[in-house]
């Protein structure tokens, strides 16, 4: 940089010297012209040789002319050189700026390499964390699917239990209806039987009173002539029902295992048992609804939810199995009740046949 400045200063001093020399030359030429003109105007002296030094002056003029020409060319060349030096200076300044920036960047290169290594390590850690997050998301998806499966299973279990309870209630209603119909039939049969017994008792009482009056009047009882109709009538009249039905009851107890007198008590017990079972089923439904609400409100995380659901499942299995046992017991009791009804109907048919024979 200092070298270019020195060259530039030297060229400027040369240019100034040339311009000063040209100025002096022009001023001396003007003075000589003035002197020559003044000398020409003055009275010529016979001793002066005007042609002396003309060649020398012409020579000097040509030399100075060439020098002036060369000076102008040198000035133009100096201007061109100045322009080139300026452009070189600009290029040098730009190159210097670029090299200074390059030097700074090279000085910061170790720091950059260190930061690049840190970024590489951070990317490796991020990749590991990404793998962990991916595995955790897969586990979360599995947990969500298991939770949905458990919820669907619980929902289907509740629907199954509700359907089972509905069918059980319908069965109980049918049982109650059948029991009521049976009680009504038994009551109607007993009422009819009592009416028939009263009618027979009235007939027997009239016959007995007639026989007593006949005996009081005649001292004997007259017998009607034996005819088929009279024999049948006498047989029916002479038939005395046995109030002791122990043998018949023992027969039905041996076949069925239920006495006819226990029909009314069995119906009452059946109604009471049905009310107890309905109440117990309602309590179980309320408990299950409370458990379902508790599971929805807790909102625990994956593993805890699975444990809670498994515990809930284990708790669920016990009442369901008990419900199955109760359903089986109810079915057994229903079969026993149906057998009892069939035995009672058999008894009714036998009683009706006996009454028809008696009539």
mmCIF file of C-alpha atoms in Angstrom:
data_model
loop_
_atom_site.group_PDB
_atom_site.id
_atom_site.type_symbol
_atom_site.label_atom_id
_atom_site.label_comp_id
_atom_site.label_asym_id
_atom_site.label_seq_id
_atom_site.Cartn_x
_atom_site.Cartn_y
_atom_site.Cartn_z
ATOM 1 C CA UNK A 1 0.000 0.000 0.000
ATOM 2 C CA UNK A 2 2.785 2.469 0.910
ATOM 3 C CA UNK A 3 4.622 1.604 -2.347
ATOM 4 C CA UNK A 4 1.611 2.586 -4.443
ATOM 5 C CA UNK A 5 1.281 5.801 -2.482
ATOM 6 C CA UNK A 6 4.949 6.637 -3.099
ATOM 7 C CA UNK A 7 4.579 5.949 -6.824
ATOM 8 C CA UNK A 8 1.500 8.105 -6.953
ATOM 9 C CA UNK A 9 3.280 10.950 -5.112
ATOM 10 C CA UNK A 10 6.269 10.724 -7.440
ATOM 11 C CA UNK A 11 4.072 10.918 -10.526
ATOM 12 C CA UNK A 12 2.237 13.909 -9.112
ATOM 13 C CA UNK A 13 5.548 15.717 -8.388
ATOM 14 C CA UNK A 14 6.786 14.978 -11.941
ATOM 15 C CA UNK A 15 3.537 16.317 -13.343
ATOM 16 C CA UNK A 16 3.859 19.478 -11.258
ATOM 17 C CA UNK A 17 7.481 19.951 -12.373
ATOM 18 C CA UNK A 18 6.482 19.534 -16.007
ATOM 19 C CA UNK A 19 3.649 22.022 -15.691
ATOM 20 C CA UNK A 20 5.990 24.510 -13.940
ATOM 21 C CA UNK A 21 8.622 24.083 -16.694
ATOM 22 C CA UNK A 22 6.021 24.633 -19.392
ATOM 23 C CA UNK A 23 4.851 27.780 -17.623
ATOM 24 C CA UNK A 24 8.375 29.150 -17.405
ATOM 25 C CA UNK A 25 8.951 28.325 -21.061
ATOM 26 C CA UNK A 26 5.817 30.143 -22.169
ATOM 27 C CA UNK A 27 6.638 33.196 -20.006
ATOM 28 C CA UNK A 28 10.237 33.401 -21.364
ATOM 29 C CA UNK A 29 8.930 33.089 -24.886
ATOM 30 C CA UNK A 30 6.482 35.913 -24.324
ATOM 31 C CA UNK A 31 9.265 38.076 -22.854
ATOM 32 C CA UNK A 32 11.537 37.369 -25.818
ATOM 33 C CA UNK A 33 8.697 38.225 -28.198
ATOM 34 C CA UNK A 34 8.072 41.477 -26.345
ATOM 35 C CA UNK A 35 11.747 42.257 -26.376
ATOM 36 C CA UNK A 36 12.042 41.472 -30.084
ATOM 37 C CA UNK A 37 9.015 43.564 -30.881
ATOM 38 C CA UNK A 38 10.292 46.430 -28.773
ATOM 39 C CA UNK A 39 13.709 46.052 -30.345
ATOM 40 C CA UNK A 40 12.111 45.961 -33.770
ATOM 41 C CA UNK A 41 10.138 49.075 -33.126
ATOM 42 C CA UNK A 42 13.134 50.888 -31.758
ATOM 43 C CA UNK A 43 15.621 52.420 -34.084
ATOM 44 C CA UNK A 44 17.745 49.800 -35.657
ATOM 45 C CA UNK A 45 21.419 49.926 -34.866
ATOM 46 C CA UNK A 46 23.735 49.164 -37.644
ATOM 47 C CA UNK A 47 25.913 46.961 -35.395
ATOM 48 C CA UNK A 48 23.191 44.287 -34.463
ATOM 49 C CA UNK A 49 22.993 41.102 -36.537
ATOM 50 C CA UNK A 50 19.373 40.070 -36.529
ATOM 51 C CA UNK A 51 19.972 36.708 -38.135
ATOM 52 C CA UNK A 52 22.467 35.580 -35.533
ATOM 53 C CA UNK A 53 21.184 32.584 -33.435
ATOM 54 C CA UNK A 54 18.141 31.932 -35.650
ATOM 55 C CA UNK A 55 19.122 28.337 -36.252
ATOM 56 C CA UNK A 56 19.904 27.796 -32.608
ATOM 57 C CA UNK A 57 16.602 29.334 -31.616
ATOM 58 C CA UNK A 58 14.787 27.181 -34.145
ATOM 59 C CA UNK A 59 16.542 24.138 -32.768
ATOM 60 C CA UNK A 60 15.568 25.035 -29.207
ATOM 61 C CA UNK A 61 12.025 25.691 -30.277
ATOM 62 C CA UNK A 62 11.784 22.285 -31.933
ATOM 63 C CA UNK A 63 13.295 20.650 -28.861
ATOM 64 C CA UNK A 64 10.888 22.458 -26.565
ATOM 65 C CA UNK A 65 8.047 21.542 -28.859
ATOM 66 C CA UNK A 66 8.998 17.887 -28.700
ATOM 67 C CA UNK A 67 9.432 18.202 -24.949
ATOM 68 C CA UNK A 68 5.984 19.769 -24.666
ATOM 69 C CA UNK A 69 4.539 16.987 -26.785
ATOM 70 C CA UNK A 70 6.247 14.350 -24.710
ATOM 71 C CA UNK A 71 5.109 16.068 -21.536
ATOM 72 C CA UNK A 72 1.502 16.015 -22.725
ATOM 73 C CA UNK A 73 1.844 12.344 -23.649
ATOM 74 C CA UNK A 74 3.434 11.644 -20.283
ATOM 75 C CA UNK A 75 0.589 13.527 -18.588
ATOM 76 C CA UNK A 76 -1.982 11.431 -20.392
ATOM 77 C CA UNK A 77 -0.054 8.276 -19.602
ATOM 78 C CA UNK A 78 0.248 9.454 -16.003
ATOM 79 C CA UNK A 79 -3.546 9.919 -15.897
ATOM 80 C CA UNK A 80 -3.994 6.434 -17.349
ATOM 81 C CA UNK A 81 -1.550 5.081 -14.811
ATOM 82 C CA UNK A 82 -3.399 6.966 -12.089
ATOM 83 C CA UNK A 83 -6.676 5.388 -13.208
ATOM 84 C CA UNK A 84 -5.100 1.952 -13.292
ATOM 85 C CA UNK A 85 -3.497 2.545 -9.906
ATOM 86 C CA UNK A 86 -6.923 3.592 -8.548
ATOM 87 C CA UNK A 87 -8.557 0.459 -9.922
ATOM 88 C CA UNK A 88 -5.703 -1.630 -8.539
ATOM 89 C CA UNK A 89 -6.110 0.139 -5.217
ATOM 90 C CA UNK A 90 -9.819 -0.656 -5.209
ATOM 91 C CA UNK A 91 -9.113 -4.279 -6.088
ATOM 92 C CA UNK A 92 -6.415 -4.407 -3.458
ATOM 93 C CA UNK A 93 -8.752 -2.888 -0.895
ATOM 94 C CA UNK A 94 -11.426 -5.438 -1.767
ATOM 95 C CA UNK A 95 -8.923 -8.277 -1.684
ATOM 96 C CA UNK A 96 -7.650 -6.976 1.642
ATOM 97 C CA UNK A 97 -11.188 -6.955 3.008
ATOM 98 C CA UNK A 98 -11.795 -10.460 1.662
ATOM 99 C CA UNK A 99 -8.505 -11.710 3.101
ATOM 100 C CA UNK A 100 -9.267 -10.084 6.446
ATOM 101 C CA UNK A 101 -12.660 -11.801 6.535
ATOM 102 C CA UNK A 102 -11.028 -15.045 5.479
ATOM 103 C CA UNK A 103 -8.487 -14.612 8.260
ATOM 104 C CA UNK A 104 -11.268 -14.024 10.778
ATOM 105 C CA UNK A 105 -13.182 -17.055 9.514
ATOM 106 C CA UNK A 106 -10.053 -19.188 9.678
ATOM 107 C CA UNK A 107 -9.463 -17.912 13.200
ATOM 108 C CA UNK A 108 -13.057 -18.896 14.088
ATOM 109 C CA UNK A 109 -12.737 -22.275 12.355
ATOM 110 C CA UNK A 110 -11.809 -24.247 15.559
ATOM 111 C CA UNK A 111 -14.798 -22.759 17.369
ATOM 112 C CA UNK A 112 -16.971 -23.634 14.393
ATOM 113 C CA UNK A 113 -15.648 -27.191 14.377
ATOM 114 C CA UNK A 114 -16.319 -27.472 18.106
ATOM 115 C CA UNK A 115 -19.878 -26.199 17.654
ATOM 116 C CA UNK A 116 -20.343 -28.566 14.723
ATOM 117 C CA UNK A 117 -19.258 -31.458 16.947
ATOM 118 C CA UNK A 118 -21.697 -30.318 19.623
ATOM 119 C CA UNK A 119 -24.477 -30.131 17.036
ATOM 120 C CA UNK A 120 -23.579 -33.647 15.855
ATOM 121 C CA UNK A 121 -23.734 -34.954 19.435
ATOM 122 C CA UNK A 122 -27.047 -33.166 19.957
ATOM 123 C CA UNK A 123 -28.433 -34.739 16.786
ATOM 124 C CA UNK A 124 -27.368 -38.180 18.038
ATOM 125 C CA UNK A 125 -29.139 -37.540 21.359
ATOM 126 C CA UNK A 126 -32.217 -36.274 19.517
ATOM 127 C CA UNK A 127 -32.218 -39.443 17.412
ATOM 128 C CA UNK A 128 -32.068 -41.588 20.562
ATOM 129 C CA UNK A 129 -34.879 -39.579 22.130
ATOM 130 C CA UNK A 130 -36.878 -39.930 18.923
ATOM 131 C CA UNK A 131 -36.473 -43.725 19.069
ATOM 132 C CA UNK A 132 -37.591 -43.710 22.700
ATOM 133 C CA UNK A 133 -40.578 -41.514 21.881
ATOM 134 C CA UNK A 134 -41.501 -43.805 18.987
ATOM 135 C CA UNK A 135 -41.385 -46.855 21.268
ATOM 136 C CA UNK A 136 -43.428 -44.980 23.892
ATOM 137 C CA UNK A 137 -46.000 -44.002 21.259
ATOM 138 C CA UNK A 138 -46.291 -47.633 20.150
ATOM 139 C CA UNK A 139 -46.807 -48.674 23.779
ATOM 140 C CA UNK A 140 -49.351 -45.895 24.238
ATOM 141 C CA UNK A 141 -51.200 -47.052 21.139
ATOM 142 C CA UNK A 142 -51.231 -50.619 22.459
ATOM 143 C CA UNK A 143 -52.456 -49.398 25.854
ATOM 144 C CA UNK A 144 -55.206 -47.348 24.176
ATOM 145 C CA UNK A 145 -56.269 -50.351 22.118
ATOM 146 C CA UNK A 146 -56.270 -52.568 25.222
ATOM 147 C CA UNK A 147 -58.274 -49.957 27.114
ATOM 148 C CA UNK A 148 -60.810 -49.721 24.294
ATOM 149 C CA UNK A 149 -60.982 -53.523 24.221
ATOM 150 C CA UNK A 150 -61.528 -53.634 27.989
ATOM 151 C CA UNK A 151 -64.223 -50.955 27.755
ATOM 152 C CA UNK A 152 -65.923 -52.827 24.931
ATOM 153 C CA UNK A 153 -65.658 -56.058 26.936
ATOM 154 C CA UNK A 154 -67.124 -54.397 30.031
ATOM 155 C CA UNK A 155 -69.885 -52.870 27.927
ATOM 156 C CA UNK A 156 -70.721 -56.242 26.373
ATOM 157 C CA UNK A 157 -70.597 -57.884 29.812
ATOM 158 C CA UNK A 158 -73.013 -55.279 31.135
ATOM 159 C CA UNK A 159 -75.274 -55.755 28.126
ATOM 160 C CA UNK A 160 -75.146 -59.522 28.601
ATOM 161 C CA UNK A 161 -75.907 -59.184 32.290
ATOM 162 C CA UNK A 162 -78.740 -56.738 31.575
ATOM 163 C CA UNK A 163 -80.156 -59.152 28.996
ATOM 164 C CA UNK A 164 -79.778 -62.018 31.444
ATOM 165 C CA UNK A 165 -81.512 -60.011 34.174
ATOM 166 C CA UNK A 166 -84.253 -59.048 31.749
ATOM 167 C CA UNK A 167 -84.819 -62.678 30.793
ATOM 168 C CA UNK A 168 -84.637 -63.671 34.456
ATOM 169 C CA UNK A 169 -87.277 -61.064 35.334
ATOM 170 C CA UNK A 170 -89.448 -62.258 32.476
ATOM 171 C CA UNK A 171 -89.009 -65.806 33.754
ATOM 172 C CA UNK A 172 -89.990 -64.695 37.254
ATOM 173 C CA UNK A 173 -93.012 -62.881 35.851
ATOM 174 C CA UNK A 174 -94.021 -66.009 33.968
ATOM 175 C CA UNK A 175 -93.484 -68.065 37.111
ATOM 176 C CA UNK A 176 -95.577 -65.640 39.156
ATOM 177 C CA UNK A 177 -98.286 -65.611 36.519
ATOM 178 C CA UNK A 178 -98.311 -69.405 36.380
ATOM 179 C CA UNK A 179 -98.373 -69.544 40.188
ATOM 180 C CA UNK A 180 -101.274 -67.086 40.317
ATOM 181 C CA UNK A 181 -103.172 -69.048 37.696
ATOM 182 C CA UNK A 182 -102.483 -72.225 39.625
ATOM 183 C CA UNK A 183 -103.682 -70.631 42.865
ATOM 184 C CA UNK A 184 -106.831 -69.437 41.114
ATOM 185 C CA UNK A 185 -107.414 -72.903 39.676
ATOM 186 C CA UNK A 186 -106.842 -74.490 43.094
ATOM 187 C CA UNK A 187 -109.189 -72.012 44.749
ATOM 188 C CA UNK A 188 -111.842 -72.584 42.065
ATOM 189 C CA UNK A 189 -111.435 -76.336 42.410
ATOM 190 C CA UNK A 190 -111.672 -76.143 46.216
ATOM 191 C CA UNK A 191 -114.722 -73.892 45.958
ATOM 192 C CA UNK A 192 -116.348 -76.262 43.500
ATOM 193 C CA UNK A 193 -115.424 -79.218 45.668
ATOM 194 C CA UNK A 194 -116.870 -77.542 48.770
ATOM 195 C CA UNK A 195 -120.061 -76.743 46.863
ATOM 196 C CA UNK A 196 -120.367 -80.350 45.749
ATOM 197 C CA UNK A 197 -119.733 -81.563 49.290
ATOM 198 C CA UNK A 198 -122.410 -79.226 50.630
ATOM 199 C CA UNK A 199 -124.882 -80.433 47.988
ATOM 200 C CA UNK A 200 -124.111 -84.048 48.854
ATOM 201 C CA UNK A 201 -124.419 -83.274 52.533
ATOM 202 C CA UNK A 202 -127.856 -81.701 51.939
ATOM 203 C CA UNK A 203 -128.967 -84.729 49.912
ATOM 204 C CA UNK A 204 -127.680 -87.137 52.551
ATOM 205 C CA UNK A 205 -129.337 -85.073 55.284
ATOM 206 C CA UNK A 206 -132.693 -85.181 53.481
ATOM 207 C CA UNK A 207 -132.424 -88.943 52.934
ATOM 208 C CA UNK A 208 -131.420 -89.435 56.558
ATOM 209 C CA UNK A 209 -134.358 -87.366 57.821
ATOM 210 C CA UNK A 210 -136.717 -89.230 55.510
ATOM 211 C CA UNK A 211 -135.425 -92.549 56.816
ATOM 212 C CA UNK A 212 -135.837 -91.344 60.412
ATOM 213 C CA UNK A 213 -139.430 -90.302 59.789
ATOM 214 C CA UNK A 214 -140.105 -93.575 58.014
ATOM 215 C CA UNK A 215 -138.616 -95.489 60.922
ATOM 216 C CA UNK A 216 -140.663 -93.484 63.432
ATOM 217 C CA UNK A 217 -143.864 -94.120 61.556
ATOM 218 C CA UNK A 218 -143.458 -97.721 60.478
ATOM 219 C CA UNK A 219 -140.635 -98.981 62.705
ATOM 220 C CA UNK A 220 -138.577 -100.009 59.756
ATOM 221 C CA UNK A 221 -136.852 -98.599 56.738
ATOM 222 C CA UNK A 222 -138.299 -99.476 53.390
ATOM 223 C CA UNK A 223 -135.979 -100.424 50.601
ATOM 224 C CA UNK A 224 -136.708 -99.722 47.002
ATOM 225 C CA UNK A 225 -136.811 -102.617 44.562
ATOM 226 C CA UNK A 226 -133.475 -103.497 43.090
ATOM 227 C CA UNK A 227 -133.145 -102.099 39.621
ATOM 228 C CA UNK A 228 -129.960 -101.149 37.760
ATOM 229 C CA UNK A 229 -130.719 -97.501 38.192
ATOM 230 C CA UNK A 230 -131.649 -97.914 41.827
ATOM 231 C CA UNK A 231 -128.549 -99.980 42.429
ATOM 232 C CA UNK A 232 -126.453 -97.253 40.911
ATOM 233 C CA UNK A 233 -128.319 -94.658 42.926
ATOM 234 C CA UNK A 234 -128.039 -96.639 46.113
ATOM 235 C CA UNK A 235 -124.383 -97.203 45.481
ATOM 236 C CA UNK A 236 -123.815 -93.500 45.068
ATOM 237 C CA UNK A 237 -125.928 -92.709 48.113
ATOM 238 C CA UNK A 238 -124.347 -95.353 50.255
ATOM 239 C CA UNK A 239 -120.845 -94.159 49.267
ATOM 240 C CA UNK A 240 -119.274 -92.352 52.192
ATOM 241 C CA UNK A 241 -116.111 -90.369 51.368
ATOM 242 C CA UNK A 242 -113.154 -91.112 53.557
ATOM 243 C CA UNK A 243 -111.897 -87.968 55.238
ATOM 244 C CA UNK A 244 -108.514 -89.548 55.847
ATOM 245 C CA UNK A 245 -106.449 -88.870 52.710
ATOM 246 C CA UNK A 246 -103.172 -90.008 54.262
ATOM 247 C CA UNK A 247 -102.608 -92.868 51.828
ATOM 248 C CA UNK A 248 -103.212 -90.610 48.837
ATOM 249 C CA UNK A 249 -100.859 -87.962 50.229
ATOM 250 C CA UNK A 250 -98.160 -90.567 50.893
ATOM 251 C CA UNK A 251 -98.577 -91.823 47.324
ATOM 252 C CA UNK A 252 -98.041 -88.358 45.853
ATOM 253 C CA UNK A 253 -95.175 -87.623 48.264
ATOM 254 C CA UNK A 254 -93.424 -90.796 47.157
ATOM 255 C CA UNK A 255 -93.865 -89.907 43.457
ATOM 256 C CA UNK A 256 -93.312 -86.161 43.487
ATOM 257 C CA UNK A 257 -91.862 -85.288 46.877
ATOM 258 C CA UNK A 258 -94.368 -82.458 47.563
ATOM 259 C CA UNK A 259 -97.551 -82.713 49.585
ATOM 260 C CA UNK A 260 -100.766 -81.234 48.186
ATOM 261 C CA UNK A 261 -101.218 -79.089 51.307
ATOM 262 C CA UNK A 262 -97.969 -77.225 50.548
ATOM 263 C CA UNK A 263 -99.315 -75.647 47.368
ATOM 264 C CA UNK A 264 -100.407 -72.357 48.934
ATOM 265 C CA UNK A 265 -97.276 -72.036 51.082
ATOM 266 C CA UNK A 266 -95.018 -72.739 48.058
ATOM 267 C CA UNK A 267 -96.639 -69.951 46.083
ATOM 268 C CA UNK A 268 -96.167 -67.429 48.917
ATOM 269 C CA UNK A 269 -92.551 -68.453 49.373
ATOM 270 C CA UNK A 270 -92.033 -68.144 45.626
ATOM 271 C CA UNK A 271 -93.344 -64.575 45.649
ATOM 272 C CA UNK A 272 -91.111 -63.671 48.597
ATOM 273 C CA UNK A 273 -88.076 -65.255 46.955
ATOM 274 C CA UNK A 274 -88.805 -63.374 43.754
ATOM 275 C CA UNK A 275 -88.952 -60.038 45.611
ATOM 276 C CA UNK A 276 -85.649 -60.819 47.357
ATOM 277 C CA UNK A 277 -83.976 -61.778 44.081
ATOM 278 C CA UNK A 278 -85.256 -58.627 42.332
ATOM 279 C CA UNK A 279 -83.945 -56.471 45.162
ATOM 280 C CA UNK A 280 -80.573 -58.229 45.115
ATOM 281 C CA UNK A 281 -80.281 -57.828 41.320
ATOM 282 C CA UNK A 282 -81.059 -54.098 41.596
ATOM 283 C CA UNK A 283 -78.356 -53.713 44.287
ATOM 284 C CA UNK A 284 -75.810 -55.476 42.062
ATOM 285 C CA UNK A 285 -76.701 -53.228 39.098
ATOM 286 C CA UNK A 286 -76.258 -50.100 41.260
ATOM 287 C CA UNK A 287 -72.856 -51.336 42.493
ATOM 288 C CA UNK A 288 -71.682 -52.028 38.937
ATOM 289 C CA UNK A 289 -72.801 -48.566 37.769
ATOM 290 C CA UNK A 290 -70.896 -46.954 40.656
ATOM 291 C CA UNK A 291 -67.779 -48.942 39.749
ATOM 292 C CA UNK A 292 -68.117 -47.907 36.087
ATOM 293 C CA UNK A 293 -68.415 -44.218 37.056
ATOM 294 C CA UNK A 294 -65.385 -44.529 39.352
ATOM 295 C CA UNK A 295 -63.283 -45.992 36.544
ATOM 296 C CA UNK A 296 -64.275 -43.160 34.187
ATOM 297 C CA UNK A 297 -63.523 -40.402 36.733
ATOM 298 C CA UNK A 298 -60.133 -41.660 37.893
ATOM 299 C CA UNK A 299 -58.373 -41.366 34.487
ATOM 300 C CA UNK A 300 -55.125 -43.089 35.576
ATOM 301 C CA UNK A 301 -52.214 -43.855 33.191
ATOM 302 C CA UNK A 302 -51.563 -47.025 31.190
ATOM 303 C CA UNK A 303 -50.197 -49.580 33.655
ATOM 304 C CA UNK A 304 -52.378 -48.417 36.555
ATOM 305 C CA UNK A 305 -55.455 -48.488 34.344
ATOM 306 C CA UNK A 306 -54.631 -52.016 33.252
ATOM 307 C CA UNK A 307 -54.256 -53.132 36.871
ATOM 308 C CA UNK A 308 -57.524 -51.448 37.842
ATOM 309 C CA UNK A 309 -59.301 -52.989 34.881
ATOM 310 C CA UNK A 310 -57.906 -56.441 35.716
ATOM 311 C CA UNK A 311 -58.986 -56.053 39.339
ATOM 312 C CA UNK A 312 -62.385 -54.861 38.179
ATOM 313 C CA UNK A 313 -62.570 -57.846 35.843
ATOM 314 C CA UNK A 314 -61.731 -60.239 38.703
ATOM 315 C CA UNK A 315 -64.368 -58.580 40.858
ATOM 316 C CA UNK A 316 -66.831 -58.771 37.989
ATOM 317 C CA UNK A 317 -66.331 -62.494 37.442
ATOM 318 C CA UNK A 318 -67.558 -63.446 40.938
ATOM 319 C CA UNK A 319 -71.005 -61.804 40.845
ATOM 320 C CA UNK A 320 -71.563 -62.967 37.292
ATOM 321 C CA UNK A 321 -70.831 -66.552 38.260
ATOM 322 C CA UNK A 322 -73.080 -66.165 41.296
ATOM 323 C CA UNK A 323 -75.728 -64.777 38.953
ATOM 324 C CA UNK A 324 -75.290 -67.866 36.769
ATOM 325 C CA UNK A 325 -75.641 -70.114 39.836
ATOM 326 C CA UNK A 326 -78.718 -68.208 40.921
ATOM 327 C CA UNK A 327 -80.087 -68.465 37.405
ATOM 328 C CA UNK A 328 -79.430 -72.213 37.478
ATOM 329 C CA UNK A 329 -81.030 -72.456 40.951
ATOM 330 C CA UNK A 330 -84.020 -70.500 39.687
ATOM 331 C CA UNK A 331 -84.251 -72.862 36.717
ATOM 332 C CA UNK A 332 -84.085 -75.853 39.088
ATOM 333 C CA UNK A 333 -86.746 -74.315 41.315
ATOM 334 C CA UNK A 334 -88.817 -73.602 38.221
ATOM 335 C CA UNK A 335 -88.562 -77.235 37.131
ATOM 336 C CA UNK A 336 -89.495 -78.345 40.651
ATOM 337 C CA UNK A 337 -92.415 -75.934 40.619
ATOM 338 C CA UNK A 338 -93.533 -77.243 37.229
ATOM 339 C CA UNK A 339 -93.279 -80.808 38.540
ATOM 340 C CA UNK A 340 -95.316 -79.761 41.577
ATOM 341 C CA UNK A 341 -97.925 -78.194 39.332
ATOM 342 C CA UNK A 342 -98.050 -81.327 37.194
ATOM 343 C CA UNK A 343 -98.505 -83.448 40.324
ATOM 344 C CA UNK A 344 -101.211 -81.087 41.549
ATOM 345 C CA UNK A 345 -102.968 -81.259 38.198
ATOM 346 C CA UNK A 346 -102.754 -85.049 38.420
ATOM 347 C CA UNK A 347 -104.317 -84.875 41.872
ATOM 348 C CA UNK A 348 -107.031 -82.603 40.542
ATOM 349 C CA UNK A 349 -107.816 -85.024 37.722
ATOM 350 C CA UNK A 350 -107.971 -87.928 40.175
ATOM 351 C CA UNK A 351 -110.262 -85.932 42.475
ATOM 352 C CA UNK A 352 -112.507 -85.030 39.551
ATOM 353 C CA UNK A 353 -112.654 -88.666 38.469
ATOM 354 C CA UNK A 354 -113.485 -89.691 42.032
ATOM 355 C CA UNK A 355 -116.228 -87.091 42.252
ATOM 356 C CA UNK A 356 -117.680 -88.174 38.931
ATOM 357 C CA UNK A 357 -117.748 -91.740 40.187
ATOM 358 C CA UNK A 358 -119.366 -90.614 43.414
ATOM 359 C CA UNK A 359 -121.984 -88.634 41.516
#
